[in-house]
Amino acid sequence: MRFSVKQAAVVLFSFSLLACSSKEKLVLPEVENQIKPREVWSAQVGKGVAHYESGLKPLILNDKVYMASREGLVVAFELSSGKRLWTFDLRKDDTLSTLQKLRQRFSADNARIAGGISHGFGNIYLGTENGDLVALNAETGALVWRVQVPGEVLVSPAAGDGFVVVKLGTGSLIGLSPDNGEQRWIFENEQPPLTIRGVSEPVIDSGGVVYGTANGRVGVLVVDRGFQAWEENIATPKGSTDLSRLVDVDAKPIVIAGTVYTIAYNGELFALELRSGQQLWKRDYASFRNMTVQGTV
C-alpha cells in the first residue's frame, strides 16, 4: 500500500508542474537499465480464461513450473528449459461418474478449472467450478484423488498441518484428509444478498485456518477440528443499496510472525494478532485484491 501512496504523490506532483509551466516542453530523462531481461522459454496451456473470473495461477516448486487451463489440462514444465515433464487431462479421468462425463462433454468450458495451483504433502491441488477438488502427484502427475465438494472452488486450496482446506464460492470452508480427500469437517458462513465474484484464499498457520468472509469479517478456525477460535469485523456495510453495502474480504490474508494482515472492500487495512484476533493497528486503505509484503513489517 505504501507504494500506491508514493505513486499518487508522483502523479499529483506532475500535475502541479504542468499547471505551473504548461508551455514548457517536457523532456523525458534517459534511463539506463540495470538489467536486460531476455526470454528463456515460453509455453501456453489452453486458451486462457476469457471473461471468466479465475483464481488460476502458475506454481513454481522444486525446479518445476505447474500450469493449468480452464478446459482441464494440467502441465508440469522444467523450470530451466521449459521441457514438458508430464500432462494430466481432467476431462479424460476414468474415475468420473457417467453424470460428470456427460456434464463435461456438453459444457463449452469442460472441466472449468478455476482455483489453483497450490501444493503440500507431495501433491499439487486445484479445483473447478463444477465442484471438483483434485490432488495430483507433483513428481509424476498421477491422480492421487478426486472428490466432489458442495460448491464452486474459485481459489487455491490450502495445505498444511495434516489437512487440505478448501474455501467454496458459498463461503463455506471444508477440511479434508491429504491422503484420500475424505471430508473431516465443514464450517459454513452466511452470505449477504450481493457479493463480489470470488472469495479469499484460506491460509494455514500455527494450527489455525485464517479466512475472510463476504460480510466483512476475518476469523481463524482450529485446523484439526474446524472449530472457530475467533472472528473479527474489519468492515461495516454502509448505504441503502446492496451494491453500496459490499464489504467482501476477498484478499488472501498474510500471516507473518503471529500477525494477520488483512483488508476489505469498502473497509480498512488491519493487523490482527493470530492467536486472539486482537487489533494491533488499522489504516484507511480498502481493496479486494491480494496484497504483498516487501522487506520487514
PDB file of C-alpha atoms in Angstrom, residues 6-158:
ATOM      1  CA  LYS A   6       4.012   7.181  -3.464  1.00  0.00           C
ATOM      2  CA  GLN A   7       2.593   6.703  -6.922  1.00  0.00           C
ATOM      3  CA  ALA A   8      -0.273   9.028  -6.139  1.00  0.00           C
ATOM      4  CA  ALA A   9       2.165  11.644  -4.836  1.00  0.00           C
ATOM      5  CA  VAL A  10       4.214  11.468  -8.031  1.00  0.00           C
ATOM      6  CA  VAL A  11       1.087  11.886 -10.164  1.00  0.00           C
ATOM      7  CA  LEU A  12      -0.112  14.889  -8.148  1.00  0.00           C
ATOM      8  CA  PHE A  13       3.334  16.474  -8.275  1.00  0.00           C
ATOM      9  CA  SER A  14       3.427  16.015 -12.049  1.00  0.00           C
ATOM     10  CA  PHE A  15       0.064  17.708 -12.444  1.00  0.00           C
ATOM     11  CA  SER A  16       1.267  20.661 -10.355  1.00  0.00           C
ATOM     12  CA  LEU A  17       4.289  21.083 -12.620  1.00  0.00           C
ATOM     13  CA  LEU A  18       2.087  21.045 -15.695  1.00  0.00           C
ATOM     14  CA  ALA A  19      -0.236  23.614 -14.184  1.00  0.00           C
ATOM     15  CA  CYS A  20       2.633  25.992 -13.369  1.00  0.00           C
ATOM     16  CA  SER A  21       4.519  25.669 -16.632  1.00  0.00           C
ATOM     17  CA  SER A  22       2.189  24.174 -19.211  1.00  0.00           C
ATOM     18  CA  LYS A  23       4.067  25.856 -22.094  1.00  0.00           C
ATOM     19  CA  GLU A  24       7.399  24.273 -21.282  1.00  0.00           C
ATOM     20  CA  LYS A  25       8.382  21.221 -23.271  1.00  0.00           C
ATOM     21  CA  LEU A  26       8.892  18.245 -21.010  1.00  0.00           C
ATOM     22  CA  VAL A  27      11.882  16.092 -21.821  1.00  0.00           C
ATOM     23  CA  LEU A  28      11.939  12.548 -20.540  1.00  0.00           C
ATOM     24  CA  PRO A  29      15.238  11.669 -18.910  1.00  0.00           C
ATOM     25  CA  GLU A  30      17.209   8.764 -20.266  1.00  0.00           C
ATOM     26  CA  VAL A  31      17.074   5.728 -18.042  1.00  0.00           C
ATOM     27  CA  GLU A  32      19.884   3.228 -18.022  1.00  0.00           C
ATOM     28  CA  ASN A  33      18.506  -0.248 -17.449  1.00  0.00           C
ATOM     29  CA  GLN A  34      20.205  -2.071 -14.612  1.00  0.00           C
ATOM     30  CA  ILE A  35      19.217  -5.439 -16.036  1.00  0.00           C
ATOM     31  CA  LYS A  36      18.485  -6.674 -19.528  1.00  0.00           C
ATOM     32  CA  PRO A  37      15.793  -9.348 -19.365  1.00  0.00           C
ATOM     33  CA  ARG A  38      15.647 -11.981 -22.060  1.00  0.00           C
ATOM     34  CA  GLU A  39      13.140 -14.698 -22.753  1.00  0.00           C
ATOM     35  CA  VAL A  40      14.490 -18.133 -21.928  1.00  0.00           C
ATOM     36  CA  TRP A  41      11.387 -20.079 -22.912  1.00  0.00           C
ATOM     37  CA  SER A  42       7.631 -19.689 -23.183  1.00  0.00           C
ATOM     38  CA  ALA A  43       4.681 -22.039 -23.228  1.00  0.00           C
ATOM     39  CA  GLN A  44       0.923 -21.871 -23.418  1.00  0.00           C
ATOM     40  CA  VAL A  45      -1.543 -24.199 -21.748  1.00  0.00           C
ATOM     41  CA  GLY A  46      -5.107 -23.994 -23.041  1.00  0.00           C
ATOM     42  CA  LYS A  47      -6.921 -20.962 -24.417  1.00  0.00           C
ATOM     43  CA  GLY A  48      -6.876 -18.666 -21.394  1.00  0.00           C
ATOM     44  CA  VAL A  49      -9.762 -17.771 -19.081  1.00  0.00           C
ATOM     45  CA  ALA A  50     -11.509 -15.278 -21.416  1.00  0.00           C
ATOM     46  CA  HIS A  51     -14.075 -13.204 -19.480  1.00  0.00           C
ATOM     47  CA  TYR A  52     -14.352 -15.624 -16.573  1.00  0.00           C
ATOM     48  CA  GLU A  53     -13.230 -14.679 -13.068  1.00  0.00           C
ATOM     49  CA  SER A  54     -10.406 -17.072 -12.281  1.00  0.00           C
ATOM     50  CA  GLY A  55      -8.102 -17.776  -9.365  1.00  0.00           C
ATOM     51  CA  LEU A  56      -5.743 -19.841 -11.532  1.00  0.00           C
ATOM     52  CA  LYS A  57      -2.047 -19.044 -11.237  1.00  0.00           C
ATOM     53  CA  PRO A  58       1.181 -20.906 -12.047  1.00  0.00           C
ATOM     54  CA  LEU A  59       3.106 -22.622  -9.280  1.00  0.00           C
ATOM     55  CA  ILE A  60       6.919 -22.753  -9.129  1.00  0.00           C
ATOM     56  CA  LEU A  61       8.152 -25.587  -6.933  1.00  0.00           C
ATOM     57  CA  ASN A  62      11.385 -27.626  -6.818  1.00  0.00           C
ATOM     58  CA  ASP A  63      12.698 -26.526 -10.230  1.00  0.00           C
ATOM     59  CA  LYS A  64       9.329 -27.121 -11.882  1.00  0.00           C
ATOM     60  CA  VAL A  65       6.562 -24.865 -13.145  1.00  0.00           C
ATOM     61  CA  TYR A  66       2.994 -26.137 -12.885  1.00  0.00           C
ATOM     62  CA  MET A  67       0.256 -24.628 -15.049  1.00  0.00           C
ATOM     63  CA  ALA A  68      -3.406 -25.418 -15.688  1.00  0.00           C
ATOM     64  CA  SER A  69      -6.027 -24.376 -18.221  1.00  0.00           C
ATOM     65  CA  ARG A  70      -9.692 -23.697 -17.629  1.00  0.00           C
ATOM     66  CA  GLU A  71     -10.540 -26.507 -20.058  1.00  0.00           C
ATOM     67  CA  GLY A  72      -8.873 -29.176 -17.918  1.00  0.00           C
ATOM     68  CA  LEU A  73      -5.179 -29.513 -18.799  1.00  0.00           C
ATOM     69  CA  VAL A  74      -2.571 -29.590 -16.027  1.00  0.00           C
ATOM     70  CA  VAL A  75       1.064 -29.473 -17.170  1.00  0.00           C
ATOM     71  CA  ALA A  76       4.442 -29.588 -15.409  1.00  0.00           C
ATOM     72  CA  PHE A  77       7.462 -27.943 -17.070  1.00  0.00           C
ATOM     73  CA  GLU A  78      11.142 -27.995 -16.243  1.00  0.00           C
ATOM     74  CA  LEU A  79      11.923 -24.531 -14.886  1.00  0.00           C
ATOM     75  CA  SER A  80      15.315 -24.166 -16.554  1.00  0.00           C
ATOM     76  CA  SER A  81      14.400 -25.317 -20.056  1.00  0.00           C
ATOM     77  CA  GLY A  82      10.615 -25.329 -20.408  1.00  0.00           C
ATOM     78  CA  LYS A  83      10.662 -29.034 -21.215  1.00  0.00           C
ATOM     79  CA  ARG A  84       7.238 -30.594 -20.690  1.00  0.00           C
ATOM     80  CA  LEU A  85       7.562 -33.234 -17.967  1.00  0.00           C
ATOM     81  CA  TRP A  86       4.004 -34.519 -17.715  1.00  0.00           C
ATOM     82  CA  THR A  87       0.411 -33.681 -18.646  1.00  0.00           C
ATOM     83  CA  PHE A  88      -2.842 -34.626 -16.952  1.00  0.00           C
ATOM     84  CA  ASP A  89      -6.245 -34.003 -18.548  1.00  0.00           C
ATOM     85  CA  LEU A  90      -9.145 -33.765 -16.101  1.00  0.00           C
ATOM     86  CA  ARG A  91     -11.566 -34.430 -18.964  1.00  0.00           C
ATOM     87  CA  LYS A  92     -10.159 -37.932 -19.521  1.00  0.00           C
ATOM     88  CA  ASP A  93     -10.265 -39.089 -15.927  1.00  0.00           C
ATOM     89  CA  ASP A  94     -11.619 -42.658 -15.746  1.00  0.00           C
ATOM     90  CA  THR A  95     -12.815 -42.131 -12.171  1.00  0.00           C
ATOM     91  CA  LEU A  96     -15.541 -39.704 -13.289  1.00  0.00           C
ATOM     92  CA  SER A  97     -19.143 -40.796 -12.927  1.00  0.00           C
ATOM     93  CA  THR A  98     -21.380 -41.029 -16.006  1.00  0.00           C
ATOM     94  CA  LEU A  99     -23.158 -37.821 -14.973  1.00  0.00           C
ATOM     95  CA  GLN A 100     -19.855 -35.955 -14.601  1.00  0.00           C
ATOM     96  CA  LYS A 101     -18.652 -37.157 -18.004  1.00  0.00           C
ATOM     97  CA  LEU A 102     -21.895 -36.018 -19.657  1.00  0.00           C
ATOM     98  CA  ARG A 103     -21.717 -32.617 -17.965  1.00  0.00           C
ATOM     99  CA  GLN A 104     -18.162 -32.091 -19.167  1.00  0.00           C
ATOM    100  CA  ARG A 105     -18.948 -33.323 -22.661  1.00  0.00           C
ATOM    101  CA  PHE A 106     -21.708 -30.773 -23.197  1.00  0.00           C
ATOM    102  CA  SER A 107     -20.026 -27.907 -21.345  1.00  0.00           C
ATOM    103  CA  ALA A 108     -18.232 -25.368 -23.503  1.00  0.00           C
ATOM    104  CA  ASP A 109     -15.667 -24.938 -20.746  1.00  0.00           C
ATOM    105  CA  ASN A 110     -15.321 -28.642 -19.975  1.00  0.00           C
ATOM    106  CA  ALA A 111     -13.524 -29.082 -16.631  1.00  0.00           C
ATOM    107  CA  ARG A 112     -13.848 -25.358 -15.710  1.00  0.00           C
ATOM    108  CA  ILE A 113     -10.735 -25.245 -13.533  1.00  0.00           C
ATOM    109  CA  ALA A 114     -10.876 -22.004 -11.543  1.00  0.00           C
ATOM    110  CA  GLY A 115      -8.846 -22.491  -8.343  1.00  0.00           C
ATOM    111  CA  GLY A 116      -5.198 -23.450  -8.002  1.00  0.00           C
ATOM    112  CA  ILE A 117      -2.441 -24.322  -8.130  1.00  0.00           C
ATOM    113  CA  SER A 118      -1.233 -24.979  -4.568  1.00  0.00           C
ATOM    114  CA  HIS A 119       0.950 -27.702  -3.062  1.00  0.00           C
ATOM    115  CA  GLY A 120       1.576 -29.797   0.022  1.00  0.00           C
ATOM    116  CA  PHE A 121       2.233 -33.385   1.126  1.00  0.00           C
ATOM    117  CA  GLY A 122       3.949 -34.168  -2.190  1.00  0.00           C
ATOM    118  CA  ASN A 123       0.870 -33.201  -4.217  1.00  0.00           C
ATOM    119  CA  ILE A 124      -0.486 -30.227  -6.129  1.00  0.00           C
ATOM    120  CA  TYR A 125      -4.122 -29.183  -5.704  1.00  0.00           C
ATOM    121  CA  LEU A 126      -6.702 -27.445  -7.852  1.00  0.00           C
ATOM    122  CA  GLY A 127     -10.469 -27.066  -8.015  1.00  0.00           C
ATOM    123  CA  THR A 128     -13.235 -26.432 -10.514  1.00  0.00           C
ATOM    124  CA  GLU A 129     -16.488 -24.549 -10.842  1.00  0.00           C
ATOM    125  CA  ASN A 130     -18.113 -27.979 -11.172  1.00  0.00           C
ATOM    126  CA  GLY A 131     -17.241 -28.697  -7.532  1.00  0.00           C
ATOM    127  CA  ASP A 132     -14.242 -30.967  -8.152  1.00  0.00           C
ATOM    128  CA  LEU A 133     -11.219 -30.905  -5.877  1.00  0.00           C
ATOM    129  CA  VAL A 134      -8.224 -32.704  -7.372  1.00  0.00           C
ATOM    130  CA  ALA A 135      -4.875 -33.851  -5.972  1.00  0.00           C
ATOM    131  CA  LEU A 136      -2.083 -34.860  -8.376  1.00  0.00           C
ATOM    132  CA  ASN A 137       1.338 -36.278  -7.552  1.00  0.00           C
ATOM    133  CA  ALA A 138       3.742 -33.369  -8.026  1.00  0.00           C
ATOM    134  CA  GLU A 139       6.517 -35.564  -9.469  1.00  0.00           C
ATOM    135  CA  THR A 140       4.588 -37.836 -11.823  1.00  0.00           C
ATOM    136  CA  GLY A 141       1.261 -36.104 -12.463  1.00  0.00           C
ATOM    137  CA  ALA A 142      -0.614 -39.236 -11.402  1.00  0.00           C
ATOM    138  CA  LEU A 143      -4.081 -38.761  -9.935  1.00  0.00           C
ATOM    139  CA  VAL A 144      -3.959 -39.191  -6.147  1.00  0.00           C
ATOM    140  CA  TRP A 145      -7.626 -38.442  -5.500  1.00  0.00           C
ATOM    141  CA  ARG A 146     -10.571 -36.508  -6.880  1.00  0.00           C
ATOM    142  CA  VAL A 147     -13.605 -35.633  -4.775  1.00  0.00           C
ATOM    143  CA  GLN A 148     -16.809 -33.649  -5.126  1.00  0.00           C
ATOM    144  CA  VAL A 149     -17.439 -30.711  -2.784  1.00  0.00           C
ATOM    145  CA  PRO A 150     -20.781 -28.876  -2.385  1.00  0.00           C
ATOM    146  CA  GLY A 151     -19.856 -25.710  -4.264  1.00  0.00           C
ATOM    147  CA  GLU A 152     -17.523 -23.953  -6.683  1.00  0.00           C
ATOM    148  CA  VAL A 153     -13.785 -23.931  -5.970  1.00  0.00           C
ATOM    149  CA  LEU A 154     -12.658 -20.469  -7.083  1.00  0.00           C
ATOM    150  CA  VAL A 155      -9.325 -20.118  -5.237  1.00  0.00           C
ATOM    151  CA  SER A 156      -6.351 -22.297  -4.371  1.00  0.00           C
ATOM    152  CA  PRO A 157      -6.822 -24.809  -1.553  1.00  0.00           C
ATOM    153  CA  ALA A 158      -4.509 -24.520   1.452  1.00  0.00           C
TER     154      ALA A 158
END
